[in-house]
Each structure stands twice: as C-alpha cells, then as structure tokens.
Short mmCIF file of C-alpha atoms and ligand atoms in Angstrom, two decimals:
data_model
loop_
_atom_site.label_atom_id
_atom_site.label_comp_id
_atom_site.label_asym_id
_atom_site.label_seq_id
_atom_site.Cartn_x
_atom_site.Cartn_y
_atom_site.Cartn_z
CA MET M 396 32.67 -0.33 -9.10
CA ASN M 397 32.04 -2.32 -12.20
CA GLU M 398 31.81 0.05 -15.17
CA ALA M 399 32.06 -2.76 -17.69
CA HIS M 400 28.31 -3.23 -17.92
CA HIS M 401 27.75 0.07 -19.72
CA ASP M 402 26.07 -0.43 -23.06
CA PRO M 403 23.71 2.39 -24.08
CA ARG M 404 21.68 -0.04 -26.20
CA ASN M 405 21.13 -2.29 -23.22
CA PRO M 406 21.09 0.04 -20.21
CA ARG M 407 21.81 -1.50 -16.85
CA VAL M 408 18.82 -1.33 -14.54
CA VAL M 409 18.77 -1.81 -10.79
CA ILE M 410 15.42 -2.67 -9.25
CA ILE M 411 14.98 -2.21 -5.51
CA GLY M 412 12.44 -4.50 -3.84
CA ALA M 413 11.03 -7.91 -4.77
CA GLY M 414 7.42 -7.39 -3.81
CA MET M 415 4.50 -7.13 -6.19
CA ALA M 416 6.02 -4.19 -8.11
CA GLY M 417 9.59 -5.50 -8.26
CA ILE M 418 8.50 -8.87 -9.64
CA LEU M 419 6.36 -7.07 -12.21
CA THR M 420 9.26 -4.83 -13.22
CA VAL M 421 11.60 -7.73 -13.92
CA ILE M 422 8.97 -9.51 -16.01
CA LYS M 423 8.21 -6.40 -18.05
CA LEU M 424 11.85 -5.40 -18.48
CA ARG M 425 12.65 -8.82 -19.84
CA GLU M 426 9.64 -8.74 -22.13
CA ALA M 427 10.95 -5.43 -23.48
CA GLY M 428 14.33 -7.02 -24.18
CA TYR M 429 16.36 -5.68 -21.27
CA THR M 430 18.83 -8.28 -20.08
CA ASN M 431 21.23 -6.23 -18.00
CA TYR M 432 19.56 -5.77 -14.65
CA ALA M 433 19.80 -6.71 -10.99
CA ILE M 434 17.04 -6.92 -8.40
CA TYR M 435 17.83 -6.40 -4.73
CA GLU M 436 15.62 -7.41 -1.80
CA LYS M 437 16.24 -6.51 1.83
CA SER M 438 14.56 -9.67 3.11
CA ASP M 439 15.16 -13.36 2.51
CA ARG M 440 11.92 -13.90 0.60
CA ILE M 441 9.75 -12.22 -1.99
CA GLY M 442 6.29 -10.89 -1.19
CA GLY M 443 6.70 -7.35 0.12
CA THR M 444 3.79 -6.27 2.27
CA TRP M 445 2.30 -9.79 2.16
CA ARG M 446 5.50 -11.22 3.56
CA GLU M 447 5.76 -8.61 6.31
CA ASN M 448 2.13 -8.62 7.43
CA THR M 449 1.02 -11.98 8.76
CA TYR M 450 -1.50 -10.91 11.41
CA PRO M 451 -4.62 -13.06 11.88
CA GLY M 452 -7.34 -12.06 9.45
CA ILE M 453 -5.00 -10.45 6.95
CA ALA M 454 -6.71 -10.26 3.60
CA CYS M 455 -6.88 -7.90 0.68
CA ASP M 456 -9.99 -5.77 0.69
CA VAL M 457 -9.71 -5.37 -3.07
CA PRO M 458 -11.36 -8.34 -4.80
CA SER M 459 -8.63 -10.87 -5.54
CA HIS M 460 -9.50 -11.11 -9.21
CA LEU M 461 -8.66 -7.41 -9.48
CA TYR M 462 -5.62 -7.77 -7.24
CA THR M 463 -3.93 -9.94 -9.86
CA TYR M 464 -1.41 -9.21 -12.61
CA SER M 465 -3.32 -8.67 -15.87
CA PHE M 466 -1.06 -11.19 -17.59
CA GLU M 467 -1.43 -13.85 -14.86
CA PRO M 468 -5.12 -14.25 -14.04
CA ASN M 469 -5.80 -16.69 -11.23
CA PRO M 470 -9.07 -18.59 -11.65
CA ASP M 471 -8.26 -20.47 -8.45
CA TRP M 472 -8.64 -17.65 -5.94
CA SER M 473 -10.47 -19.31 -3.08
CA GLU M 474 -12.68 -16.36 -2.14
CA THR M 475 -13.56 -12.84 -3.24
CA PHE M 476 -11.17 -11.30 -0.71
CA ALA M 477 -8.30 -13.77 -0.48
CA GLN M 478 -6.22 -14.04 2.68
CA GLY M 479 -2.61 -12.91 2.95
CA PRO M 480 -0.88 -16.32 2.68
CA GLU M 481 -2.80 -17.12 -0.52
CA ILE M 482 -1.80 -13.76 -2.00
CA CYS M 483 1.83 -14.26 -0.99
CA ALA M 484 1.78 -17.73 -2.58
CA TYR M 485 0.40 -16.21 -5.80
CA PHE M 486 3.32 -13.77 -6.02
CA GLN M 487 5.78 -16.56 -5.25
CA ARG M 488 4.23 -18.70 -7.98
CA VAL M 489 4.42 -15.92 -10.56
CA ALA M 490 8.00 -15.06 -9.54
CA ASP M 491 8.99 -18.72 -9.91
CA LYS M 492 7.16 -19.20 -13.18
CA TYR M 493 8.92 -16.22 -14.76
CA GLY M 494 12.30 -17.12 -13.29
CA VAL M 495 12.40 -13.97 -11.16
CA THR M 496 13.00 -15.65 -7.79
CA GLN M 497 16.34 -17.10 -8.82
CA GLU M 498 17.52 -13.66 -9.93
CA VAL M 499 16.73 -11.80 -6.72
CA ARG M 500 19.68 -10.81 -4.58
CA PHE M 501 18.10 -11.56 -1.21
CA ASN M 502 19.18 -10.13 2.14
CA GLU M 503 20.74 -7.19 0.35
CA SER M 504 19.23 -3.78 0.92
CA ILE M 505 20.33 -0.56 -0.75
CA PRO M 506 21.31 2.11 1.75
CA TYR M 507 22.90 4.43 -0.83
CA CYS M 508 22.38 5.57 -4.44
CA GLU M 509 24.15 8.51 -5.99
CA PHE M 510 23.86 9.89 -9.50
CA LYS M 511 27.39 10.79 -10.52
CA ASP M 512 29.02 11.21 -13.90
CA GLY M 513 25.80 10.24 -15.64
CA ARG M 514 25.17 6.94 -13.85
CA TRP M 515 23.77 5.68 -10.58
CA ARG M 516 26.41 4.48 -8.09
CA ILE M 517 24.79 2.04 -5.72
CA ARG M 518 26.04 0.59 -2.48
CA THR M 519 24.35 -2.42 -0.94
CA SER M 520 24.19 -3.61 2.66
CA THR M 521 26.70 -6.35 1.91
CA GLY M 522 29.25 -3.81 0.69
CA ARG M 523 28.65 -4.65 -2.96
CA GLU M 524 28.93 -1.75 -5.38
CA ASP M 525 26.83 -1.62 -8.51
CA VAL M 526 26.55 0.94 -11.28
CA ALA M 527 23.31 1.43 -13.18
CA ASP M 528 21.91 3.64 -15.87
CA VAL M 529 18.43 3.36 -14.44
CA VAL M 530 17.14 2.75 -10.91
CA ILE M 531 13.57 1.60 -10.35
CA ALA M 532 12.40 1.86 -6.74
CA ALA M 533 9.73 -0.78 -6.18
CA THR M 534 9.95 -0.29 -2.45
CA GLY M 535 6.28 -0.10 -1.54
CA VAL M 536 4.28 2.48 0.35
CA LEU M 537 3.52 1.23 3.86
CA HIS M 538 6.48 -0.67 5.21
CA HIS M 539 7.92 1.31 8.09
CA PRO M 540 5.79 0.59 11.17
CA HIS M 541 4.60 3.61 13.10
CA ILE M 542 4.68 2.68 16.77
CA ALA M 543 2.42 5.04 18.65
CA ASP M 544 4.26 7.15 21.15
CA ILE M 545 2.30 5.94 24.17
CA PRO M 546 4.09 6.39 27.50
CA GLY M 547 5.17 3.17 29.18
CA LEU M 548 4.76 0.90 26.16
CA GLU M 549 8.18 -0.62 26.82
CA THR M 550 7.20 -1.46 30.41
CA PHE M 551 4.40 -3.84 29.45
CA ALA M 552 5.03 -7.20 31.14
CA GLY M 553 3.07 -9.31 28.65
CA THR M 554 3.83 -9.64 24.96
CA ALA M 555 3.54 -6.51 22.82
CA PHE M 556 4.20 -6.18 19.11
CA HIS M 557 3.30 -4.07 16.09
CA SER M 558 0.71 -5.61 13.77
CA ALA M 559 3.35 -5.96 11.04
CA ARG M 560 5.63 -7.91 13.40
CA TRP M 561 3.12 -10.48 14.63
CA ASP M 562 4.54 -12.95 17.14
CA HIS M 563 3.01 -16.26 16.11
CA SER M 564 4.72 -18.08 18.96
CA VAL M 565 2.13 -16.65 21.39
CA PRO M 566 -1.10 -18.68 21.61
CA LEU M 567 -4.06 -16.33 22.05
CA ALA M 568 -7.00 -18.52 23.05
CA ASP M 569 -6.49 -18.19 26.79
CA LYS M 570 -5.22 -14.63 26.71
CA ARG M 571 -6.61 -11.18 27.36
CA VAL M 572 -5.73 -9.40 24.14
CA GLY M 573 -5.75 -5.67 23.49
CA VAL M 574 -5.50 -4.00 20.08
CA ILE M 575 -4.67 -0.32 19.77
CA GLY M 576 -6.01 1.33 16.62
CA THR M 577 -9.01 1.02 14.33
CA GLY M 578 -7.41 1.18 10.88
CA SER M 579 -7.94 -1.48 8.20
CA THR M 580 -5.40 -3.67 10.00
CA ALA M 581 -6.97 -3.52 13.47
CA ILE M 582 -10.42 -4.14 12.01
CA GLN M 583 -9.26 -7.29 10.24
CA ILE M 584 -7.51 -8.49 13.42
CA THR M 585 -10.69 -7.83 15.41
CA SER M 586 -12.78 -9.86 12.96
CA ALA M 587 -10.33 -12.73 13.19
CA ILE M 588 -9.75 -13.01 16.93
CA ALA M 589 -12.31 -11.08 19.00
CA ALA M 590 -14.51 -14.14 19.50
CA LYS M 591 -11.62 -16.55 19.99
CA VAL M 592 -9.63 -15.08 22.86
CA LYS M 593 -10.31 -14.98 26.57
CA ARG M 594 -11.10 -11.27 26.51
CA PHE M 595 -10.73 -8.77 23.70
CA ASP M 596 -10.23 -4.99 24.10
CA LEU M 597 -10.24 -2.70 21.08
CA PHE M 598 -8.72 0.67 22.01
CA GLN M 599 -10.45 3.06 19.65
CA ARG M 600 -9.33 6.67 19.34
CA THR M 601 -11.49 7.31 16.29
CA ALA M 602 -14.51 5.33 15.12
CA GLN M 603 -14.57 4.05 11.56
CA TRP M 604 -17.20 3.87 8.87
CA VAL M 605 -17.57 0.31 7.74
CA MET M 606 -18.79 -0.65 4.29
CA PRO M 607 -20.43 -4.09 4.29
CA ILE M 608 -19.07 -6.52 1.74
CA GLU M 609 -19.86 -10.06 0.81
CA ASN M 610 -16.99 -12.46 0.71
CA GLU M 611 -17.97 -15.32 -1.57
CA VAL M 612 -16.06 -18.54 -1.07
CA PHE M 613 -15.71 -19.83 -4.63
CA SER M 614 -16.97 -23.36 -5.13
CA GLU M 615 -14.98 -25.82 -7.23
CA GLU M 616 -17.60 -25.41 -9.99
CA ARG M 617 -17.20 -21.64 -9.95
CA LYS M 618 -13.41 -21.91 -10.13
CA ALA M 619 -13.72 -24.40 -12.97
CA ALA M 620 -15.97 -21.96 -14.82
CA PHE M 621 -13.38 -19.19 -14.35
CA ARG M 622 -10.68 -21.57 -15.56
CA ASP M 623 -12.52 -23.01 -18.54
CA ASP M 624 -14.12 -19.91 -19.93
CA PRO M 625 -12.12 -16.68 -19.93
CA ALA M 626 -15.35 -14.82 -20.74
CA VAL M 627 -16.86 -15.85 -17.38
CA LEU M 628 -13.81 -14.56 -15.53
CA ALA M 629 -13.75 -11.37 -17.61
CA ALA M 630 -17.43 -10.73 -16.85
CA PHE M 631 -16.85 -11.26 -13.13
CA LYS M 632 -13.91 -8.84 -13.17
CA ALA M 633 -15.86 -6.27 -15.16
CA GLU M 634 -18.60 -6.33 -12.55
CA ALA M 635 -16.10 -5.80 -9.71
CA LEU M 636 -14.41 -3.00 -11.65
CA ASP M 637 -17.72 -1.32 -12.21
CA TYR M 638 -18.21 -1.17 -8.46
CA PHE M 639 -14.77 0.37 -8.01
CA GLN M 640 -15.48 2.91 -10.71
CA HIS M 641 -18.45 3.99 -8.66
CA PHE M 642 -16.25 4.24 -5.58
CA SER M 643 -13.62 6.20 -7.47
CA ASN M 644 -16.17 8.78 -8.57
CA ALA M 645 -17.46 9.04 -5.02
CA VAL M 646 -14.19 9.81 -3.22
CA ILE M 647 -12.95 12.48 -5.59
CA ASP M 648 -16.09 14.55 -5.21
CA ALA M 649 -17.32 14.89 -1.65
CA ASN M 650 -20.64 16.25 -2.90
CA SER M 651 -21.36 13.59 -5.50
CA ARG M 652 -24.42 11.38 -5.65
CA GLU M 653 -22.11 8.33 -5.48
CA MET M 654 -20.65 9.59 -2.21
CA ALA M 655 -24.10 10.08 -0.71
CA GLU M 656 -25.00 6.48 -1.64
CA LEU M 657 -21.83 5.17 -0.10
CA GLU M 658 -22.41 7.10 3.12
CA ALA M 659 -25.96 5.79 3.30
CA ALA M 660 -24.73 2.19 2.94
CA CYS M 661 -22.22 2.64 5.77
CA LEU M 662 -24.80 4.30 8.01
CA ALA M 663 -27.33 1.53 7.37
CA ASN M 664 -24.66 -1.04 8.21
CA LEU M 665 -24.11 0.60 11.60
CA GLU M 666 -27.79 1.12 12.37
CA ASP M 667 -28.88 -2.34 11.27
CA ASN M 668 -26.07 -4.42 12.64
CA VAL M 669 -25.07 -2.96 16.00
CA LYS M 670 -27.84 -3.78 18.44
CA ASP M 671 -26.70 -2.16 21.69
CA PRO M 672 -27.40 1.60 21.46
CA VAL M 673 -24.43 2.46 23.69
CA LEU M 674 -22.03 0.46 21.55
CA ARG M 675 -23.64 1.86 18.40
CA GLU M 676 -22.91 5.42 19.53
CA LYS M 677 -19.34 4.47 20.40
CA LEU M 678 -18.92 3.10 16.88
CA ARG M 679 -20.55 6.10 15.16
CA PRO M 680 -17.90 8.26 13.47
CA ASN M 681 -18.17 12.04 13.67
CA TYR M 682 -16.74 12.68 10.20
CA ARG M 683 -17.79 11.70 6.71
CA ALA M 684 -17.53 8.16 5.36
CA GLY M 685 -14.52 7.74 3.06
CA CYS M 686 -12.59 10.61 4.68
CA LYS M 687 -10.28 8.05 6.21
CA ARG M 688 -9.56 4.99 4.11
CA LEU M 689 -12.90 3.25 4.09
CA ILE M 690 -13.08 -0.06 5.92
CA PHE M 691 -14.59 -2.90 3.92
CA SER M 692 -15.64 -5.69 6.22
CA PRO M 693 -18.27 -8.41 6.20
CA ASP M 694 -18.05 -9.11 9.92
CA PHE M 695 -16.39 -6.41 12.03
CA TYR M 696 -19.61 -5.38 13.77
CA GLN M 697 -20.43 -9.00 14.47
CA ALA M 698 -16.94 -9.54 15.94
CA VAL M 699 -17.04 -6.54 18.32
CA GLN M 700 -20.38 -7.78 19.60
CA SER M 701 -18.80 -11.08 20.72
CA PRO M 702 -19.54 -11.85 24.40
CA ASP M 703 -16.16 -10.80 25.75
CA ALA M 704 -15.22 -8.10 23.26
CA HIS M 705 -15.03 -4.49 24.42
CA VAL M 706 -14.67 -1.26 22.51
CA ILE M 707 -12.73 1.09 24.75
CA THR M 708 -13.18 4.72 23.82
CA ASP M 709 -11.76 6.32 26.95
CA ALA M 710 -8.35 7.73 26.08
CA ILE M 711 -5.21 5.80 26.97
CA ASP M 712 -3.15 7.50 29.64
CA HIS M 713 -0.19 5.16 29.67
CA ILE M 714 0.82 1.55 29.53
CA GLU M 715 2.11 -0.19 32.60
CA PRO M 716 3.32 -3.74 33.26
CA ALA M 717 -0.18 -5.11 33.87
CA GLY M 718 -1.92 -3.46 30.94
CA VAL M 719 -3.40 -0.21 29.63
CA ARG M 720 -4.26 2.53 32.12
CA LEU M 721 -7.01 4.81 30.84
CA LYS M 722 -7.36 8.50 31.56
CA THR M 723 -10.39 7.62 33.67
CA GLY M 724 -8.05 5.72 36.00
CA GLU M 725 -9.33 2.30 34.95
CA LEU M 726 -6.71 -0.38 34.28
CA ARG M 727 -7.42 -2.82 31.44
CA GLU M 728 -5.31 -5.82 32.37
CA LEU M 729 -3.83 -7.61 29.37
CA ASP M 730 -1.57 -10.50 28.43
CA VAL M 731 -1.00 -9.49 24.82
CA LEU M 732 -0.98 -6.00 23.36
CA VAL M 733 -1.11 -5.46 19.59
CA VAL M 734 -0.01 -2.06 18.40
CA ALA M 735 -1.93 -1.59 15.14
CA THR M 736 -1.04 2.06 14.80
CA GLY M 737 -0.14 2.04 11.13
CA PHE M 738 2.89 3.01 9.11
CA ARG M 739 5.03 6.02 8.27
CA ALA M 740 3.44 6.69 4.92
CA ASP M 741 5.91 9.31 3.69
CA SER M 742 9.05 7.17 3.65
CA PHE M 743 8.84 5.47 0.24
CA ILE M 744 12.42 4.48 -0.67
CA ARG M 745 13.84 6.14 2.44
CA PRO M 746 15.86 5.63 4.67
CA THR M 747 17.98 4.94 1.57
CA THR M 748 20.14 7.96 0.85
CA VAL M 749 19.35 9.05 -2.70
CA LEU M 750 21.50 11.79 -4.21
CA GLY M 751 20.42 13.18 -7.56
CA ARG M 752 22.10 15.50 -10.02
CA GLY M 753 24.66 17.78 -8.34
CA GLY M 754 24.34 15.84 -5.10
CA VAL M 755 20.81 17.02 -4.30
CA ASN M 756 19.46 14.85 -1.51
CA LEU M 757 16.00 13.33 -1.85
CA ASP M 758 15.35 14.28 1.80
CA ASP M 759 15.86 17.94 0.84
CA ALA M 760 13.85 17.65 -2.37
CA TRP M 761 11.04 16.24 -0.25
CA ALA M 762 11.49 18.57 2.72
CA GLU M 763 7.99 20.03 2.26
CA SER M 764 6.35 16.72 1.37
CA PRO M 765 7.15 13.83 -0.95
CA SER M 766 6.12 14.50 -4.51
CA ALA M 767 6.87 13.15 -7.96
CA TYR M 768 5.52 13.85 -11.41
CA LEU M 769 2.78 11.25 -11.95
CA SER M 770 4.22 9.52 -8.86
CA ILE M 771 7.10 8.16 -10.92
CA SER M 772 9.76 10.79 -11.65
CA ILE M 773 11.42 13.63 -9.72
CA PRO M 774 13.17 16.62 -11.31
CA GLU M 775 16.94 16.41 -10.93
CA PHE M 776 16.80 12.69 -10.23
CA PRO M 777 17.48 11.44 -13.75
CA ASN M 778 16.75 7.84 -14.69
CA PHE M 779 15.30 7.25 -11.23
CA PHE M 780 11.77 5.96 -11.28
CA MET M 781 9.31 4.94 -8.62
CA LEU M 782 6.40 2.53 -8.61
CA ASN M 783 3.54 3.51 -6.35
CA GLY M 784 5.50 6.63 -5.48
CA PRO M 785 4.15 9.77 -3.78
CA ASN M 786 0.60 10.93 -4.37
CA GLY M 787 -0.44 8.00 -6.48
CA PRO M 788 -3.93 6.55 -6.34
CA VAL M 789 -3.62 4.79 -3.03
CA GLY M 790 -7.36 4.71 -2.35
CA ASN M 791 -9.14 1.39 -2.23
CA PHE M 792 -7.75 0.40 -5.62
CA SER M 793 -5.62 -2.47 -6.81
CA LEU M 794 -2.04 -1.24 -6.60
CA ILE M 795 -1.19 -3.92 -9.16
CA SER M 796 -2.96 -2.29 -12.09
CA ILE M 797 -1.49 1.03 -11.01
CA ALA M 798 2.03 -0.40 -10.98
CA GLU M 799 1.46 -2.06 -14.35
CA SER M 800 0.53 1.25 -15.95
CA GLN M 801 3.51 2.95 -14.29
CA VAL M 802 5.96 0.31 -15.54
CA ALA M 803 4.61 0.73 -19.07
CA TYR M 804 5.12 4.51 -18.83
CA ILE M 805 8.64 4.10 -17.44
CA LEU M 806 9.53 1.69 -20.25
CA THR M 807 8.49 4.35 -22.76
CA LEU M 808 10.82 6.82 -21.03
CA MET M 809 13.62 4.27 -20.96
CA GLU M 810 13.20 3.75 -24.68
CA GLU M 811 14.57 7.28 -25.13
CA ILE M 812 17.78 6.12 -23.48
CA ARG M 813 17.98 2.80 -25.24
CA GLY M 814 17.20 4.45 -28.59
CA GLY M 815 20.16 6.77 -28.08
CA ARG M 816 18.01 9.93 -28.01
CA CYS M 817 19.20 10.87 -24.54
CA ARG M 818 21.26 9.54 -21.67
CA GLU M 819 19.33 11.17 -18.84
CA ILE M 820 15.61 11.65 -18.44
CA SER M 821 13.64 13.13 -15.55
CA ALA M 822 10.47 15.14 -15.04
CA ASN M 823 10.76 18.81 -15.94
CA ALA M 824 10.69 21.01 -12.83
CA GLU M 825 8.06 23.48 -14.12
CA VAL M 826 5.80 20.76 -15.46
CA SER M 827 6.07 18.95 -12.11
CA ALA M 828 5.33 22.10 -10.12
CA SER M 829 2.29 22.89 -12.24
CA PHE M 830 1.06 19.27 -12.01
CA GLU M 831 1.47 19.38 -8.23
CA GLU M 832 -0.41 22.69 -8.00
CA LYS M 833 -3.37 21.27 -9.93
CA ARG M 834 -3.25 18.06 -7.89
CA VAL M 835 -3.39 19.95 -4.59
CA GLU M 836 -6.27 22.10 -5.86
CA ALA M 837 -8.27 19.08 -6.99
CA ALA M 838 -7.51 17.20 -3.76
CA LYS M 839 -9.35 19.91 -1.82
CA LYS M 840 -12.62 18.74 -3.41
CA SER M 841 -12.05 15.14 -2.42
CA ILE M 842 -13.66 13.37 0.49
CA TRP M 843 -10.22 13.04 2.13
CA SER M 844 -10.23 16.82 2.75
CA THR M 845 -13.48 16.92 4.69
CA GLY M 846 -11.98 17.23 8.13
CA CYS M 847 -10.67 13.97 9.55
CA LYS M 848 -7.16 12.83 10.40
CA SER M 849 -5.66 10.08 8.26
CA TRP M 850 -2.41 8.82 6.83
CA TYR M 851 -3.58 10.11 3.45
CA LEU M 852 -2.84 13.67 4.59
CA ASP M 853 0.64 15.12 4.34
CA LYS M 854 2.00 17.40 7.04
CA HIS M 855 0.18 20.36 5.44
CA GLY M 856 -3.10 18.48 5.58
CA VAL M 857 -3.20 17.90 1.81
CA PRO M 858 -4.36 14.44 0.69
CA ALA M 859 -1.34 12.65 -0.76
CA SER M 860 -3.29 10.92 -3.48
CA TRP M 861 -4.38 11.09 -7.10
CA PRO M 862 -7.43 13.35 -6.83
CA TRP M 863 -8.97 12.63 -10.21
CA SER M 864 -10.87 9.60 -11.41
CA ARG M 865 -9.53 6.14 -11.89
CA ASP M 866 -10.25 6.48 -15.62
CA ASP M 867 -8.28 9.72 -15.77
CA PHE M 868 -5.34 8.00 -14.14
CA PHE M 869 -5.23 5.15 -16.63
CA LYS M 870 -5.79 7.47 -19.60
CA THR M 871 -2.93 9.71 -18.44
CA MET M 872 -0.61 6.78 -17.94
CA ALA M 873 -1.48 5.31 -21.34
CA GLN M 874 -0.27 8.44 -23.14
CA PRO M 875 3.27 9.29 -22.05
CA GLN M 876 4.08 12.95 -22.67
CA LEU M 877 7.77 13.05 -23.48
CA GLU M 878 7.71 16.85 -23.56
CA ALA M 879 7.06 16.81 -19.80
CA PHE M 880 10.54 15.35 -19.28
CA ASP M 881 13.98 16.90 -19.53
CA ARG M 882 16.13 14.81 -21.81
CA VAL M 883 19.88 15.34 -21.79
P1 LIG J 1205 -3.87 3.22 9.96
O1 LIG J 1205 -4.98 3.21 9.00
O2 LIG J 1205 -2.89 4.35 9.88
O3 LIG J 1205 -4.52 3.16 11.41
C1 LIG J 1205 -3.78 3.41 12.55
C2 LIG J 1205 -4.69 3.38 13.74
O4 LIG J 1205 -3.93 3.57 14.92
C3 LIG J 1205 -5.75 4.47 13.72
O5 LIG J 1205 -6.96 3.95 14.18
C4 LIG J 1205 -5.19 5.51 14.69
O6 LIG J 1205 -6.17 6.28 15.32
C5 LIG J 1205 -4.53 4.61 15.70
N1 LIG J 1205 -3.50 5.30 16.45
C6 LIG J 1205 -2.35 5.86 15.98
N2 LIG J 1205 -1.65 6.40 16.99
C7 LIG J 1205 -2.38 6.19 18.12
C8 LIG J 1205 -2.20 6.54 19.47
N3 LIG J 1205 -1.13 7.22 19.87
N4 LIG J 1205 -3.16 6.17 20.36
C9 LIG J 1205 -4.25 5.49 19.96
N5 LIG J 1205 -4.48 5.14 18.68
C10 LIG J 1205 -3.55 5.49 17.78
O7 LIG J 1205 -3.00 1.87 9.89
P2 LIG J 1205 -3.40 0.42 9.40
O8 LIG J 1205 -4.66 -0.03 9.98
O9 LIG J 1205 -2.20 -0.45 9.58
O10 LIG J 1205 -3.68 0.60 7.88
C11 LIG J 1205 -2.79 1.33 7.06
C12 LIG J 1205 -3.13 1.10 5.64
O11 LIG J 1205 -2.65 -0.18 5.23
C13 LIG J 1205 -4.60 1.05 5.29
O12 LIG J 1205 -5.23 2.27 5.25
C14 LIG J 1205 -4.52 0.37 3.95
O13 LIG J 1205 -4.14 1.27 2.94
C15 LIG J 1205 -3.44 -0.65 4.19
N6 LIG J 1205 -4.09 -1.91 4.57
C16 LIG J 1205 -4.80 -2.52 3.60
C17 LIG J 1205 -5.47 -3.65 3.89
C18 LIG J 1205 -6.23 -4.30 2.80
O14 LIG J 1205 -7.04 -5.14 3.09
N7 LIG J 1205 -6.00 -3.94 1.53
C19 LIG J 1205 -5.43 -4.19 5.17
C20 LIG J 1205 -4.70 -3.55 6.14
C21 LIG J 1205 -4.03 -2.40 5.82
P3 LIG J 1205 -6.75 7.64 14.65
O15 LIG J 1205 -7.68 7.16 13.56
O16 LIG J 1205 -7.42 8.32 15.75
O17 LIG J 1205 -5.58 8.38 14.11
#
C-alpha cells in the first residue's frame, strides 16, 4: 500500500461512486483546497441511478430546476419533470466542465475498506490498494434491485427483466407486456407504454395514491427568460420550493391540515379521472395518501384506461413459461415481463466490507437497522462519511440539495483533521443513540407510520427517514455541532 501520500495538512480522501453525490464531492473538495483524492466508480460511466435506470418513461418527479446543483443552474431544462437521459446528460456535462470525469477511476469498485493504524486501507476490484485518511461513500440509496421472490420467474419463456436492467433490444409494440409492481417506477413505465403495446397488464398488489401534476414543456422563450434573467429562474424555483415546503409539513404530521389537503387532491384525482367504477375501486388505496412514497403523475390514470390496458388485482400464484398464473387459475399470457419490484433500500455502501475501529464490521453495527448520526457519520467508523446515508430525508425531495448540505457539513468536520486539531473524527455514540431515539419517536407521528407497507420502513416498521421538517433539516446541517463528534 502506498503510505507516501500521508500529509495531515492535505488529507487523502477516497470517494466511492461517481453519481450525483460523488461528482458533487469532488467539486466541493477541490473548491476547499483538497488536492489529494481519488474517486472510484464501479461502472464505466458516471450518472449513478440515472445511468442504471433507463426504463421507458423514466423521469424525475422532483421539478428539474430543484433537482439541479445550486452552483450549476440549468435554464435549458426542457420540461418541469425532465426525463432520465436529459438528467444523465446534465450530470455528465457538469462532471466534464469541472474536470471530474477525467479523474474517475472507472470499472473499479471497492469491495473492502478497513480502518487500521489510523487510516483507511482500501482494496479495489482490480486489486489496487489505496490508503486514505477520509472515505466518503457517495454510493446512493436505491441501487440493488429487489427481485420479487415469485415462484417460477426463471421459467418464463419470454423476456423478463428488472426495471433497472431494461432490455432495450426488445421491441414492445407488438408484444403483450406485463409489469409487476405499482411503485414510482412501474407507474412511470405504465404511463410510457400502456397505450403503445399490443396488450398491457399491470399486476398490482397494492393500489397507489396518485397526486396530479402538470408537466410544462418549456418554450424557447421561457428558457431564454430563465437564461437571461436569474431573477425569473429564482422566482420559478421559489414557487416550486414553496410547494415542497407544504408537502414536507404534510408528511411529518399525519394529522396536519396540509396532509388533509394533499389527501383530498389525490382522492379528487381518482374520482374525477377514472371513469369505470370497477377500475376506480381497484385503484382505490385502503391506506392514507403519502404513507407509501406518493406517486406524482400527470397521466397514469389516463394510461391505465387505454383500450388494451388491464389492472390485475388478483394475486399472482406463480410464473410459468407462457405468462403469469393468478391464484384464480387464470393465465395471463405474456411476451415480456417487467419486474418493477423495487430495490433493497438498506444496503447503502454494502456489500462492501467496511471495518471500523478495532475491526468492528458495519454489518454488525447495522444488525438492528442501518443508522448514522445525521445520516453521515457512524460511531467507531472514524473519518468515514456518507452522503444520503441511512434515515436521511428521502421523501419526495431533491437529493441534490440534501447532498450539498451534507458535503458542507463533512467539510467542516474534515477541517478539524486538516487544521491538525485531530486525526480521527466520528459521531459520539451517546449523541448518536439519543438522536436516533428522538428520530424514531418523531417518525411515529409521520404519515409513513399510518399502517401501510413501504420501503421507507425498516425491519422494525420504523420509517427510515428524517421525520422533521425540510427547514429543520437544512438548519441542522448549516450549524455543525463539533461537540457531537469524538475527536482523537
Ligand atoms: P417500490 O416503490 O419499492 O415498489 C415496488 C413495487 O413492487 C410495489 O408496488 C410492491 O407492491 C411490488 N412488489 C414487490 N414484491 C412483490 C411481489 N412479490 N409480488 C407483487 N408485487 C410486488 O419500487 P420502485 O417503484 O422501483 O420505486 C422505488 C423508489 O425509487 C421510489 O419510491 C422512489 O424513491 C425512487 N424512484 C423515484 C422516481 C422519481 O421520479 N424520482 C422514479 C422511480 C423511482 P406492494 O406495494 O404491495 O409492496
């Protein structure tokens, strides 16, 4: 291992992942004067979730102008909710502009990190060994596909794939296509293809509340106005943020006025836009709006009412070569089966082996459920920081602004190392435990705790999210509390 890099005034930093958060980290590290760093990426391209997910209809349901780095506004977004390829191109452009792309070590994942003798010993998939003072895991939240354990899936004779592994070589127009799941992904796929394939089956285990949204396609004049006058863009963003503020207040208090308004809007969307009473009842959820991640869609109801689209609510018994056999005995014959059954949301940096102080394994530290002080730091894992780590505000917010505030906080902590005031810094165990206790208590009041099943819930049924307001989050992140961290 190369120990030569060690210079306490310019700590060596290893960044894992070149998605939105990894690109951001490199830019901000450089801005802060750090020059000794390496960024590793498991894939051959940047883009993270936007590289992995290429399914038809993929878009961000956070307005694009909010899903943008604060320091790189993009007046040229083509619509309010930009599509995946446009978002991926934005990240590529920013990474190129700031010289990040050329620095990424592509096709090199990190299976192993160990904190030993005061530094992180890192092994990469190519056999390279690196030594770092600080590790920043920018590895994303939802990247390990969860393939539903449905008997016979492997026997299907047509083409089957997970939504995050879309097979674009298969033309769909003349095919009978089935989609399993009704999460944000399946809903977007439905909107995109239900009217364009030979027959479309949506296998729904749980109905979803759908919040109507308007997706404005920005005219050239509008884009020019955003470009020419920063005040116009700022006003547009402020308006969108205001809406999200409202949403933030709603979800953290299940009994709030804001929540009641949101529920009413979803209910009216269902009542007004689904004509057939039988279909309407199939699509009517039996839990409260917002309990699962709320679906924002301008056209899902329209899509499932396409002439040859079917919402199948009878339970799946098994899959066989010809298609999906329901518990009722009916066989839904299919050519293509899309498994949109989500992701393993508790993985974070794993399956990387991460060994902290004294060899403590992250798997053991997280045996009960993943947790981290303010989602960024774990006791006994010194100089190891996460972006969008456990229990962060994963609701319908822009993960970019969240990551930006986390990077700023982490840079303040790193300043303790660079300033020579300590060599190791990690969240204090008691402070973390007390923070977690308060978080769990507050989460019980949130809409996510009102009795539905979702990937927000950990294995104890506790919402794995920031349970306070959006404002509280940004205020907390803007005022780093050094006393909450052990400094050695
Ligand atoms: P998801 O929300 O976890 O949904 C998975 C779906 O699969 C659910 O409808 C679930 O049904 C169903 N399912 C799971 N196992 C099943 C089984 N054995 N049989 C039948 N159905 C089964 O996953 P996702 O849709 O991929 O979305 C995950 C997250 O990604 C979103 O919540 C969001 O945070 C993010 N995302 C964001 C956007 C965006 O626009 N920003 C777009 C897509 C995704 P149950 O509900 O009954 O469990």
